[in-house]
Structure formats: structure tokens, C-alpha cells
Short mmCIF file of C-alpha atoms and ligand atoms in Angstrom, two decimals:
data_model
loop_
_atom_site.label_atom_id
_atom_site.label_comp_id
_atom_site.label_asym_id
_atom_site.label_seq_id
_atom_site.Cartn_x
_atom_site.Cartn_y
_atom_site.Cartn_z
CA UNK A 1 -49.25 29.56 -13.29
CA UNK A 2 -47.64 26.26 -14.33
CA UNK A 3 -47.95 23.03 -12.55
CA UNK A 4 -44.60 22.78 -11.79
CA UNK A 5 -44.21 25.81 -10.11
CA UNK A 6 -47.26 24.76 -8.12
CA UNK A 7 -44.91 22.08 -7.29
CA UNK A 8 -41.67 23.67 -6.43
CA UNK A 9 -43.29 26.92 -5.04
CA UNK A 10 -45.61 25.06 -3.03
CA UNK A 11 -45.20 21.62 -3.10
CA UNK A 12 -47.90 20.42 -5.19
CA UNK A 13 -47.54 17.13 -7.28
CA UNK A 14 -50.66 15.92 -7.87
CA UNK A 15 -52.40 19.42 -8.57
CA UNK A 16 -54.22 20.83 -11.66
CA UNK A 17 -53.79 25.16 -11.24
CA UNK A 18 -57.23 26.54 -11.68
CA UNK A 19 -56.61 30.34 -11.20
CA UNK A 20 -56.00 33.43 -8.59
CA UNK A 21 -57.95 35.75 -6.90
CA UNK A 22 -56.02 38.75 -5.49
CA UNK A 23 -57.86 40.01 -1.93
CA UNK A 24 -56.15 42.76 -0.14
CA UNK A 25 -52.85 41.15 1.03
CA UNK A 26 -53.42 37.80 0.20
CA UNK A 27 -53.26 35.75 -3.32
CA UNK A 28 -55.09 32.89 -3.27
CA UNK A 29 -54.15 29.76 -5.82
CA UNK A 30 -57.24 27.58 -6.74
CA UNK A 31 -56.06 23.72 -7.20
CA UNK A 32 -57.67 20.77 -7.60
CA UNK A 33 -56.18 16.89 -8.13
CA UNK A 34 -55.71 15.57 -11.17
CA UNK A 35 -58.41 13.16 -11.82
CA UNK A 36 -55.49 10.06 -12.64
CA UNK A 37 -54.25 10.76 -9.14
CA UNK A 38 -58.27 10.08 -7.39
CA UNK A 39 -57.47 6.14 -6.35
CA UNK A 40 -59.88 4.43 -4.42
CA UNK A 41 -58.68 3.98 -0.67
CA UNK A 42 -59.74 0.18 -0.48
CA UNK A 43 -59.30 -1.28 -3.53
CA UNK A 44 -56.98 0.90 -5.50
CA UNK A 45 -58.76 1.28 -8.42
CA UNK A 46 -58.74 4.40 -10.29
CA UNK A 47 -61.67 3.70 -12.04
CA UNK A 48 -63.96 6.47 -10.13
CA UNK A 49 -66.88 8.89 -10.92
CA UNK A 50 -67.23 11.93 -8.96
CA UNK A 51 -69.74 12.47 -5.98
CA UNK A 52 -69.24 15.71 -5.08
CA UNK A 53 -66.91 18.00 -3.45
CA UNK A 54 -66.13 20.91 -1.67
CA UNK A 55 -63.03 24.10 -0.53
CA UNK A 56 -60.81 23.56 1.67
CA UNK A 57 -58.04 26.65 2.67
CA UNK A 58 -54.43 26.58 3.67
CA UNK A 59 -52.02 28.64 4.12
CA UNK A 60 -48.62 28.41 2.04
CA UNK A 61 -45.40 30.34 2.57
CA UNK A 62 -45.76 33.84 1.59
CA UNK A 63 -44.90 35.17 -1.98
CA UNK A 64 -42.90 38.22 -0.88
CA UNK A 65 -44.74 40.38 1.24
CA UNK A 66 -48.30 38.67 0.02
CA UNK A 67 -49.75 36.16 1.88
CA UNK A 68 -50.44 33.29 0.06
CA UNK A 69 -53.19 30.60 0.63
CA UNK A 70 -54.00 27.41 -1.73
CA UNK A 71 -58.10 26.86 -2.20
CA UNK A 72 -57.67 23.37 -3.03
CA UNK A 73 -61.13 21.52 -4.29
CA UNK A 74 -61.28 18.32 -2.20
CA UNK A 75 -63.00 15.60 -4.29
CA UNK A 76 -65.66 13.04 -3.25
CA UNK A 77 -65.58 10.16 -5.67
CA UNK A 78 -67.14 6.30 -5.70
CA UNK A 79 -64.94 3.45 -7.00
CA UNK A 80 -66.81 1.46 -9.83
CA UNK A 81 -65.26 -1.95 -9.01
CA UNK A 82 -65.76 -1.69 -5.45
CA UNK A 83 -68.68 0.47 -4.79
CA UNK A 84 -67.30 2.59 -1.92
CA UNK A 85 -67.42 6.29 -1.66
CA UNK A 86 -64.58 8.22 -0.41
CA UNK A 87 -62.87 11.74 -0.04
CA UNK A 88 -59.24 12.03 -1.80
CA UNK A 89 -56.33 12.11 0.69
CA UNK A 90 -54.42 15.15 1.05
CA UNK A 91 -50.84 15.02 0.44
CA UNK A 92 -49.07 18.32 0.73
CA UNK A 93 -50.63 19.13 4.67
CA UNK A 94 -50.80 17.16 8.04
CA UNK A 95 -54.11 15.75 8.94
CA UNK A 96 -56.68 18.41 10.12
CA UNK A 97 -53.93 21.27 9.83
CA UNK A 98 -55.03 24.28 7.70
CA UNK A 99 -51.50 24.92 6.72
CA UNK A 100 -49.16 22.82 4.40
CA UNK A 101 -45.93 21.34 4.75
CA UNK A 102 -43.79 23.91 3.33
CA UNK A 103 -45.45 26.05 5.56
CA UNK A 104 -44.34 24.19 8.35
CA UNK A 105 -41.17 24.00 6.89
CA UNK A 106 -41.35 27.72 6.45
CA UNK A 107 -42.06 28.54 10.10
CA UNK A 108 -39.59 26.17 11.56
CA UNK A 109 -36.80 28.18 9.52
CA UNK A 110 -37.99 31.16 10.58
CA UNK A 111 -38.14 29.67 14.62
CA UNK A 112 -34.06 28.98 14.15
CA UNK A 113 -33.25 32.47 13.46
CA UNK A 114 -36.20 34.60 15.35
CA UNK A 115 -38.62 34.52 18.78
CA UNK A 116 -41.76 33.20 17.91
CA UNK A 117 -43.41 36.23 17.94
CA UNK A 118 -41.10 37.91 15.62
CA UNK A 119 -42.10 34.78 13.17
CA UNK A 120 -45.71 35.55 13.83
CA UNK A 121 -45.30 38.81 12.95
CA UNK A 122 -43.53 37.84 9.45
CA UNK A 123 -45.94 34.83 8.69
CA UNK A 124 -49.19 36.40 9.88
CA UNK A 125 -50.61 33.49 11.82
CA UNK A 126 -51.02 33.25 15.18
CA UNK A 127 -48.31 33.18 18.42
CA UNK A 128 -50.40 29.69 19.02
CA UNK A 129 -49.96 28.16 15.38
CA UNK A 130 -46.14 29.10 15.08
CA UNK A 131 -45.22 27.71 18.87
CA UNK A 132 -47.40 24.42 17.68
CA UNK A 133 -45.92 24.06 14.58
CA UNK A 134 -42.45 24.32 16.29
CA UNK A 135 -43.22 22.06 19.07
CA UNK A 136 -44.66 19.42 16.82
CA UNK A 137 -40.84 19.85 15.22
CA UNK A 138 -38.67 20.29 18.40
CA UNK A 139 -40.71 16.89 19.48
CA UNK A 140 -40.00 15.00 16.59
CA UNK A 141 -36.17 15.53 16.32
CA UNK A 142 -34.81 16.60 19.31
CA UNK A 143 -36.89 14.59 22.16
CA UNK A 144 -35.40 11.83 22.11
CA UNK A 145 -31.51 11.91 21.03
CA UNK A 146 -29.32 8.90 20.16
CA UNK A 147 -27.51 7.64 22.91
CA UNK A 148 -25.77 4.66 21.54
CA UNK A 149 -22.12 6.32 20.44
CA UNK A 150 -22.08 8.71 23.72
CA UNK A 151 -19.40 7.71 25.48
CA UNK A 152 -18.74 11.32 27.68
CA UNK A 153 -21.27 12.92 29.46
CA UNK A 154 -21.95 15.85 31.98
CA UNK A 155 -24.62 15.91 34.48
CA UNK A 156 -25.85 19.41 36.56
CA UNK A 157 -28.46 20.88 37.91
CA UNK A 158 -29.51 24.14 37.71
CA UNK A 159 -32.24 26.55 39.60
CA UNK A 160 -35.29 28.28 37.86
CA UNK A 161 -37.62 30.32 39.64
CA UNK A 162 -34.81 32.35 41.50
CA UNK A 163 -33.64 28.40 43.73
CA UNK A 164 -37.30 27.49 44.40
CA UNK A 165 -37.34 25.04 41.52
CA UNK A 166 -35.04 22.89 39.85
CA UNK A 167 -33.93 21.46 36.43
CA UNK A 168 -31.26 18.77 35.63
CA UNK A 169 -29.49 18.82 32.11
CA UNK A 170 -27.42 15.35 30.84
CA UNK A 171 -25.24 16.93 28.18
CA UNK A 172 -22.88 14.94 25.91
CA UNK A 173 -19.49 16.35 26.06
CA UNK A 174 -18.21 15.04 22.43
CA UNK A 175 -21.00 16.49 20.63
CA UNK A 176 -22.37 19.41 23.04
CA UNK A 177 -25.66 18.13 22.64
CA UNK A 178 -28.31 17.91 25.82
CA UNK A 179 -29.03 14.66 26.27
CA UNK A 180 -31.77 14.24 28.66
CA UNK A 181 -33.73 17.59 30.71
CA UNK A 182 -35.62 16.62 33.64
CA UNK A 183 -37.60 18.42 36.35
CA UNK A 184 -36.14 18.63 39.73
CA UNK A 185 -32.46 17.23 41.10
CA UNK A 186 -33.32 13.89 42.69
CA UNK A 187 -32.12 10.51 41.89
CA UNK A 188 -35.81 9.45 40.32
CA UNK A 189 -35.39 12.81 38.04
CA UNK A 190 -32.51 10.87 36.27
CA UNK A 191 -34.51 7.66 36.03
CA UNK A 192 -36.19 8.33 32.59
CA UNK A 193 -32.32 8.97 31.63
CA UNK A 194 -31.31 5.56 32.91
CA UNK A 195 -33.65 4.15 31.33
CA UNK A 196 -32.65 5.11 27.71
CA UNK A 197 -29.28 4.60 28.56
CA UNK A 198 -29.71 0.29 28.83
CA UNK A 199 -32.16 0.55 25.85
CA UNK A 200 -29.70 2.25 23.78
CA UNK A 201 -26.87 -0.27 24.60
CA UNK A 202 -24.54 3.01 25.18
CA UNK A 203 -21.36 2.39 26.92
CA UNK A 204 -20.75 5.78 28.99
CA UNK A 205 -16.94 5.60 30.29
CA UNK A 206 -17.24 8.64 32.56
CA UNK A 207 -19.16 11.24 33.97
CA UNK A 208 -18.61 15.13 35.09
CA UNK A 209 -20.86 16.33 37.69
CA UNK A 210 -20.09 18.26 41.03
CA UNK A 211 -20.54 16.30 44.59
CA UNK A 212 -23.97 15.85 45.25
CA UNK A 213 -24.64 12.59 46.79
CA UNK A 214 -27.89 12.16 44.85
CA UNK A 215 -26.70 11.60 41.66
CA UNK A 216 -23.81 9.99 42.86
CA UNK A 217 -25.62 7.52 44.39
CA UNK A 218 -27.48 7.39 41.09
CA UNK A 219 -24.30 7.34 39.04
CA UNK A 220 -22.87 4.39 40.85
CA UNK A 221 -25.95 2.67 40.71
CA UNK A 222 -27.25 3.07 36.90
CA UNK A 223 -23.87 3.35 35.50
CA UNK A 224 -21.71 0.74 37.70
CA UNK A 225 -18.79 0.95 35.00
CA UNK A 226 -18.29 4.54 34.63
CA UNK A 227 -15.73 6.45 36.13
CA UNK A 228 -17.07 9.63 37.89
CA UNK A 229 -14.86 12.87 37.71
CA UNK A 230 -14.97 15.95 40.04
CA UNK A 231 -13.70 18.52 37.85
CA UNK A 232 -11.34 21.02 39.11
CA UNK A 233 -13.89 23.69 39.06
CA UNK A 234 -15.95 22.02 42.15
CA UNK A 235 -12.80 21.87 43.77
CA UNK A 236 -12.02 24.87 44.08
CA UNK A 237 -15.30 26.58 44.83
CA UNK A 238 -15.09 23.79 47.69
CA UNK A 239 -11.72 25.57 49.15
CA UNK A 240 -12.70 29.17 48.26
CA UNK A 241 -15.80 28.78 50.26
CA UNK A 242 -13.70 27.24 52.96
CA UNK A 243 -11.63 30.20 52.96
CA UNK A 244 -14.29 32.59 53.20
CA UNK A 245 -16.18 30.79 56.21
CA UNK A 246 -12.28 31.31 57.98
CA UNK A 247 -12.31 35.27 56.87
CA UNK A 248 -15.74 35.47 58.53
CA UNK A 249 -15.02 33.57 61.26
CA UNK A 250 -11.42 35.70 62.39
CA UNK A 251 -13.63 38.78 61.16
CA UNK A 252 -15.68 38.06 64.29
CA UNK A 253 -13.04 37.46 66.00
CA UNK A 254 -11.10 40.58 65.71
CA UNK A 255 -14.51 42.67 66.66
CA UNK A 256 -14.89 40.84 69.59
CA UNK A 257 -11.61 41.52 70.51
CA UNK A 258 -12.21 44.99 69.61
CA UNK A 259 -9.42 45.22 66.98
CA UNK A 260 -9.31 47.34 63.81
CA UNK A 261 -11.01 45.12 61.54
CA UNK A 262 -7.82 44.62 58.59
CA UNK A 263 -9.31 41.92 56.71
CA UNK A 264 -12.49 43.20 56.03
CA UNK A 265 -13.20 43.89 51.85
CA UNK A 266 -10.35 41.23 51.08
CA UNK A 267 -12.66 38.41 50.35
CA UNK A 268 -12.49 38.70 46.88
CA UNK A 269 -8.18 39.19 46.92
CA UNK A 270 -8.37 35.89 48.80
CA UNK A 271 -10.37 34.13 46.42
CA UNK A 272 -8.60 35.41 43.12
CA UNK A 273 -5.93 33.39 41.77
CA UNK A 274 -2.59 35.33 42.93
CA UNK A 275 -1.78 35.59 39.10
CA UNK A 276 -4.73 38.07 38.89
CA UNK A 277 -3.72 40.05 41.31
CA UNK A 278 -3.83 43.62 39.92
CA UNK A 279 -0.83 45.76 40.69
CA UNK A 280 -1.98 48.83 39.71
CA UNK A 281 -4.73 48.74 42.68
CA UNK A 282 -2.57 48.02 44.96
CA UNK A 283 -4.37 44.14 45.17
CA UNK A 284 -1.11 42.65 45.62
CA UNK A 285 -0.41 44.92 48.49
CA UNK A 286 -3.45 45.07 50.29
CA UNK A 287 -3.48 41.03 50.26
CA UNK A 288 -0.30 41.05 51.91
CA UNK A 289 -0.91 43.08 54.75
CA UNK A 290 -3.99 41.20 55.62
CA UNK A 291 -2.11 38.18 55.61
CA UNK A 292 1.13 39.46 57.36
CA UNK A 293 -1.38 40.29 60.63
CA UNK A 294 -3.47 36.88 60.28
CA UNK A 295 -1.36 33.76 60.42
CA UNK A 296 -4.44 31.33 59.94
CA UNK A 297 -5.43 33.44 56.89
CA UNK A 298 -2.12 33.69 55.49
CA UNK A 299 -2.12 29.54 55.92
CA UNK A 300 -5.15 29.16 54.69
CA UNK A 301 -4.57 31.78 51.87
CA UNK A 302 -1.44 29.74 50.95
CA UNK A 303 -2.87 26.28 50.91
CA UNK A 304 -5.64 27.12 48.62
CA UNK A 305 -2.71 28.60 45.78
CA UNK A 306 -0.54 25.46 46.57
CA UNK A 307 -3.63 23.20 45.78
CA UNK A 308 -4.22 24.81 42.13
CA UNK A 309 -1.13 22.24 41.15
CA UNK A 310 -2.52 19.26 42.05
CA UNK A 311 -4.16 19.65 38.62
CA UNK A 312 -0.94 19.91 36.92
CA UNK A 313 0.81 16.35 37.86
CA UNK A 314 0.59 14.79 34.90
CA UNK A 315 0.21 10.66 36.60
CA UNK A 316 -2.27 9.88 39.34
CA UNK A 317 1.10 8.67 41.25
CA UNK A 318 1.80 12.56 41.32
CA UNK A 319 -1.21 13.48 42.39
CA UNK A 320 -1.03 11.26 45.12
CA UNK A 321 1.61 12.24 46.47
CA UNK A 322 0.98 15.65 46.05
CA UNK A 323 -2.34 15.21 47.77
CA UNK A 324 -0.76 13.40 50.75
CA UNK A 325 1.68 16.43 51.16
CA UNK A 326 -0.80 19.17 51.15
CA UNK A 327 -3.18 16.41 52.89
CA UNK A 328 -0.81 16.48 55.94
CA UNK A 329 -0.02 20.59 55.97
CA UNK A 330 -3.61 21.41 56.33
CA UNK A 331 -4.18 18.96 59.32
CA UNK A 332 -0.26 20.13 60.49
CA UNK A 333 -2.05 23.59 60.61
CA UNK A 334 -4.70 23.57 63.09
CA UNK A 335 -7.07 25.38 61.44
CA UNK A 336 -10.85 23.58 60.88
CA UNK A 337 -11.79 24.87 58.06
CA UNK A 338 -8.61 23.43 56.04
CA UNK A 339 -8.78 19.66 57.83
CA UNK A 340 -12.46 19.84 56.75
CA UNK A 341 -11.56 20.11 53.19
CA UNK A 342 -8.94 17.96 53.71
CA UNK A 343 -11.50 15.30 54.67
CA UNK A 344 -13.23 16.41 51.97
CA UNK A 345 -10.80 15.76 49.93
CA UNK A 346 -9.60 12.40 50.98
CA UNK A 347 -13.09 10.80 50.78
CA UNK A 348 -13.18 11.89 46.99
CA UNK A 349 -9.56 11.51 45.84
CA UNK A 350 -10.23 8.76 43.83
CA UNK A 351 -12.64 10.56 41.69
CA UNK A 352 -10.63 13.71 42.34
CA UNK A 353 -7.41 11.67 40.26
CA UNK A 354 -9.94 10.43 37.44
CA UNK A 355 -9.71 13.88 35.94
CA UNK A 356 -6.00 12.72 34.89
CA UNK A 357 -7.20 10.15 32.90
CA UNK A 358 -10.44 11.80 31.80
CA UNK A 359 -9.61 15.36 31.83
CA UNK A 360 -13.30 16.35 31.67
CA UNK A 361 -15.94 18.55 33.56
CA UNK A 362 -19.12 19.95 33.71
CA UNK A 363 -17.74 23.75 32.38
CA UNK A 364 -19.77 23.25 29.15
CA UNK A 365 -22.64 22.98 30.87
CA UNK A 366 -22.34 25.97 32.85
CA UNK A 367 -22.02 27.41 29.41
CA UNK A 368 -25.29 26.36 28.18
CA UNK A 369 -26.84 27.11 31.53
CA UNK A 370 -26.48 30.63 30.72
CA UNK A 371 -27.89 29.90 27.08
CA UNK A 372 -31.05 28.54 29.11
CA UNK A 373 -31.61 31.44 31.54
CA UNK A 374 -31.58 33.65 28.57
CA UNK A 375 -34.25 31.65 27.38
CA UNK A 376 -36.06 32.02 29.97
CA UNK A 377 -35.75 35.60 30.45
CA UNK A 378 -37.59 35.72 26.60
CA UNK A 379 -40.17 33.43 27.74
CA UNK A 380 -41.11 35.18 30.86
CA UNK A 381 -45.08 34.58 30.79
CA UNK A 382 -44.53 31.63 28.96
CA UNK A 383 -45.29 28.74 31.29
CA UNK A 384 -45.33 25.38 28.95
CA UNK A 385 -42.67 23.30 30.55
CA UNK A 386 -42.93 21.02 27.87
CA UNK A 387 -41.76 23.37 25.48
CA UNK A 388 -39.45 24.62 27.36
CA UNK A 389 -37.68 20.98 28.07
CA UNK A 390 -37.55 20.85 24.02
CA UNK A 391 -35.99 24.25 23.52
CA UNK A 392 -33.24 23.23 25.70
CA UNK A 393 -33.07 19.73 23.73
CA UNK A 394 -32.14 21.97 20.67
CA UNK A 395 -30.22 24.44 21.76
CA UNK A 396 -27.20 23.62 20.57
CA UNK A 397 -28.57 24.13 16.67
CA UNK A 398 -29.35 27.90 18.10
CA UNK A 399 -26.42 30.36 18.41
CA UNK A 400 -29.03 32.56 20.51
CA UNK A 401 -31.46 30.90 22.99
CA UNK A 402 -34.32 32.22 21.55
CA UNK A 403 -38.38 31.62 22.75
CA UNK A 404 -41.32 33.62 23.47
ZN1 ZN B 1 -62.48 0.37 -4.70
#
């Protein structure tokens, strides 16, 4: 074998090739440094006699199906001008690893495209080496992302553990990379976050994020120029619950008063935008009559349609006035459960308008949620949290979440 393919097989520079020996599956390359590459660690010198030496094994990527490892013959050797004794460096693996570089390289490739223990399979080493070696490479360039340029960013949290536990993703909305993953949804989860944001210098002009106070609070606080948006999406999950509590409530209501329930099963016509309605099963139809016998529904029902334009005035003047308008029919209507969103409403229309000028929200990140609870379906069992914060750091290089 020729030196140079030592070198661009295996990255080897500095190595003589001594020979092979062929056991079962594996092929195992003998190498040892050329003597004008032994340089005394103190003085420099390269003046040295040898004092000994002995084998040292590591694996290498595989030629083929063949594993291959490199017996490399780690030299002891004393510098004549200096005295000293030492043993030669090596420069193709990491300190105390028993595989090299390209390995690494090698399984890291293999960790974009496949679980880990589809590349342990393939590689032959253990579930332990491959998650290490990928760890050691998630760490190193996806821990700690630049912050400087962001300037849009998205902040949610999200349950694991079936809403016993929580997470909290930053994500930055330009790039679609996760910015920051912490453990829990208080405001001292985002501190680290805040943190990196006045080292970096970056000058965040808004945020997405739905309305809980905590990192609101936070938000205000850590970034005082930002604008915060509510996007649309929060909105009107606000109103659609609103109009479900009503259903329920005039549900009870008509059992009490011993009436044939009629607006029982429409929960889900109510909530559906009336442009989804689907004629052929008689949505439209059914809808109707409901409403037609409940006059607080039917307001309610109407209300919640009417408020889908507030997202299409194009000035915040617009929206003001539009707001006022529908502001005033819900109170004009009597009915709770619409002045309460109203309220709602009116406390956040300032943030509520920001989406005209920054027409962003946090829908990306509901996106990548579902890219993280398929990664942790893989990596049931799996219970690192570490490596499971640095998975989600790089999951935008994966097309598939993948783990375990
Ligand atoms: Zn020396």
C-alpha cells in the first residue's frame, strides 16, 4: 500500500506503511512515523534516538464491507540536545480515543442520514461509541449558535412526558435554526438565552410567542426594544375555545330544560372556518340549523368568522377600527364568553396590530415541534437530556428527526 493512500484513505501524513494482516472481517494496516517527523516536545529538536515503543489500535472507516483498523507503532525516543525522553504525539486521533478522525468523520455522516443504531450496525462499534462520537460533534457545532445577525425570533414551549414536563425552544425565524432549548417554561428557563443575547450584541426587533405572561414578562424585561407579536394562530384558538365553553354551557342548558339536545356533535362545524364547510355532508346544513334555534350561538358563531378579517386590514389604523367595531358587537351582545375575549383582546391589541408590521408567528415552530416528538418517539428508553437538547439544536440539518 502506498503512503499516500495511507493518507487519503485514512488520513495518514506522517506514516511509513509496514504491512497487513487479514483476520476474519477485519484488515489491519501496520504504520509507524517516519523517523524525520519524531521532534522532541520541549526543545524541538529532531535530533533523537529511539527508547522503545509499543502497539497501539484504532479503528478507521471500513474498506467496503471489511473492517479496517490501523496498528500504528507508537515511538519512545530521547532528544540528544536536551536529554528528555518522550512518546511521539498522535496526529490522526483525539486524545485517549481508539478511533481516528476520519472515523469520527465517518460516523457523524452516517448519524445525518441513519438512527444511531442503524450506524452501529454498519460501523461495528458500539451504540455507546457512535452516540459519543456524535455528541462530542452535535456539542461542538450546534451548542452554541451565533446570535449576532438574528434579528426574528420565535419563542414556545412545548410538553414531553405526555404535559408533566416541559421544554422551551428559541427558534430564529430567518434561518429556521433553534436557537436556544431549555428545560421547563419559566422566566429563569430563558435566562441562559438572555444571557447570550447581550453577549452577542444581537439586536432582536420582534418576537412570536403565544400569551403566556411568563415570558412576556421576560420578553419585556430582557428585550425592552423588541416588539412582541401574537400571531393570528393564538388568536383564534383563544375565540374557538371561547366558543366551545358557550356550546357547553347552552348544551347544559337545553338538558336542564329538558329540550332535544340540537347542538350536540357541532363543535367541530363551529370551529371550522365556514369556507371548509363540506357540502356534500350536509356540514353547511347541519350548522345552520343549530344556529337558527340558538341565537347566542349563532352570535357567537358569527363573531368568531367576522374576526378572521381583522388579519386582512392592511394599516394598524384598519385594524383599529375594525377591532373597535367588533370590540363593541361582542359587548352589544350580552353573551360572557364573547366580552371576555373582547377584554382579551383589548388588553393585547397593541401586540395583536404588531403582526401588520411584522407579519410573523410561532407556526414554524409548531412545525419543528412535531420534528421533536418524532424524535422522541425513536429515543424512547433513551433518557440523556443532554443529548437530546443537542439533537434539537441540529435539527434543522436533518430532514428526519432521527435518534436512538
Ligand atoms: Zn529536546
Amino acid at each position: 500500500m502506498s503512503t499516500s493512500l495511507l493518507y487519503h484513505a485514512y488520513g495518514l501524513r506522517r506514516h511509513d506503511y509496514l504491512g497487513t494482516e487479514y483476520k476474519g472481517n477485519t484488515i489491519i494496516l501496520k504504520v509507524k512515523t517516519k523517523k524525520q517527523y519524531l521532534q522532541c516536545n520541549c526543545c524541538g529538536s529532531r535530533d533523537v534516538i529511539g527508547r522503545g515503543k509499543k502497539e497501539r489500535e484504532f479503528r478507521a472507516p471500513p474498506a467496503g464491507s471489511k473492517q479496517v483498523i490501523i496498528r500504528a507503532v507508537i515511538q519512545r525516543f530521547e532528544c540528544k540536545h536536551c536529554g528528555k525522553v518522550h512518546q511521539e504525539r498522535i496526529d490522526f486521533a483525539d486524545e485517549k480515543k481508539t478511533y481516528t478522525r476520519g472515523f469520527q468523520r465517518y460516523i457523524n455522516d452516517l448519524c445525518r442520514v441513519m438512527t444511531i443504531e442503524d450506524a452501529r450496525k454498519i460501523a461495528g462499534v458500539s451504540w455507546d461509541t457512535v452516540k459519543r462520537i456524535e455528541q462530542v460533534y452535535l456539542q461542538k457545532h450546534y451548542s452554541k449558535p451565533k446570535l449576532k445577525e438574528v434579528l426574528y425570533i420565535a419563542i414556545d414551549e412545548f410538553a414531553v412526558q405526555k404535559g408533566h414536563k416541559y421544554m422551551t425552544v428559541v427558534m430564529d425565524l430567518v434561518r429556521g435554526h433553534v436557537l436556544f432549548v431549555g428545560e421547563g417554561k419559566s422566566a429563569a428557563t430563558l435566562e441562559p438565552f438572555w444571557k447570550r443575547v447581550r453577549c452577542s450584541g444581537a439586536k432582536i426587533q420582534a418576537v412570536a410567542m403565544d400569551m403566556w405572561p411568563a415570558f412576556i414578562e421576560a420578553v419585556i424585561t430582557n428585550l425592552p426594544r423588541a416588539q412582541i407579536v401574537f400571531d393570528r394562530f393564538h388568536i383564534t384558538k383563544l375565540v374557538n375555545d371561547g366558543l366551545s365553553e358557550l356550546r357547553r354551557q347552552l348544551y347544559r342548558d337545553e338538558i336542564l330544560l329538558n329540550k332535544r339536545p340540537v347542538i350536540k356533535g357541532i363543535r367541530w362545524l363551529l370551529l371550522k372556518n365556514s369556507a371548509n364547510l363540506k357540502e356534500d355532508k350536509n356540514e353547511k346544513e347541519q350548522l345552520q340549523q343549530a344556529l337558527e334555534i340558538n341565537k347566542p350561538l349563532a352570535m357567537a358563531y358569527y363573531l368568531k368568522e367576522e374576526l378572521r378579517l381583522l388579519w386582512a386590514q392592511n394599516s394598524v389604523e384598519k385594524a383599529k377600527d375594525f377591532l373597535g367595531k367588533w370590540v363593541a358587537k361582542a359587548y352589544a351582545s350580552g353573551i360572557t364568553v364573547l366580552k371576555k375575549i373582547a377584554n382579551t383582546l383589548l388588553a393585547h391589541r397593541s401586540v395583536i396590530f404588531a403582526w401588520i408590521k411584522y407579519p410573523i408567528s410561532t407556526g414554524p415552530l409548531e412545525g419543528l415541534n412535531n420534528k421533536i416528538k418524532v424524535l422522541k418517539r425513536q429515543a424512547y428508553g433513551f433518557r440523556d437530556n443532554e443529548f437530546f437538547k443537542l439533537k434539537i439544536y441540529a435539527i434543522h440539518q436533518s430532514k428526519y428527526a432521527l435518534c436512538g
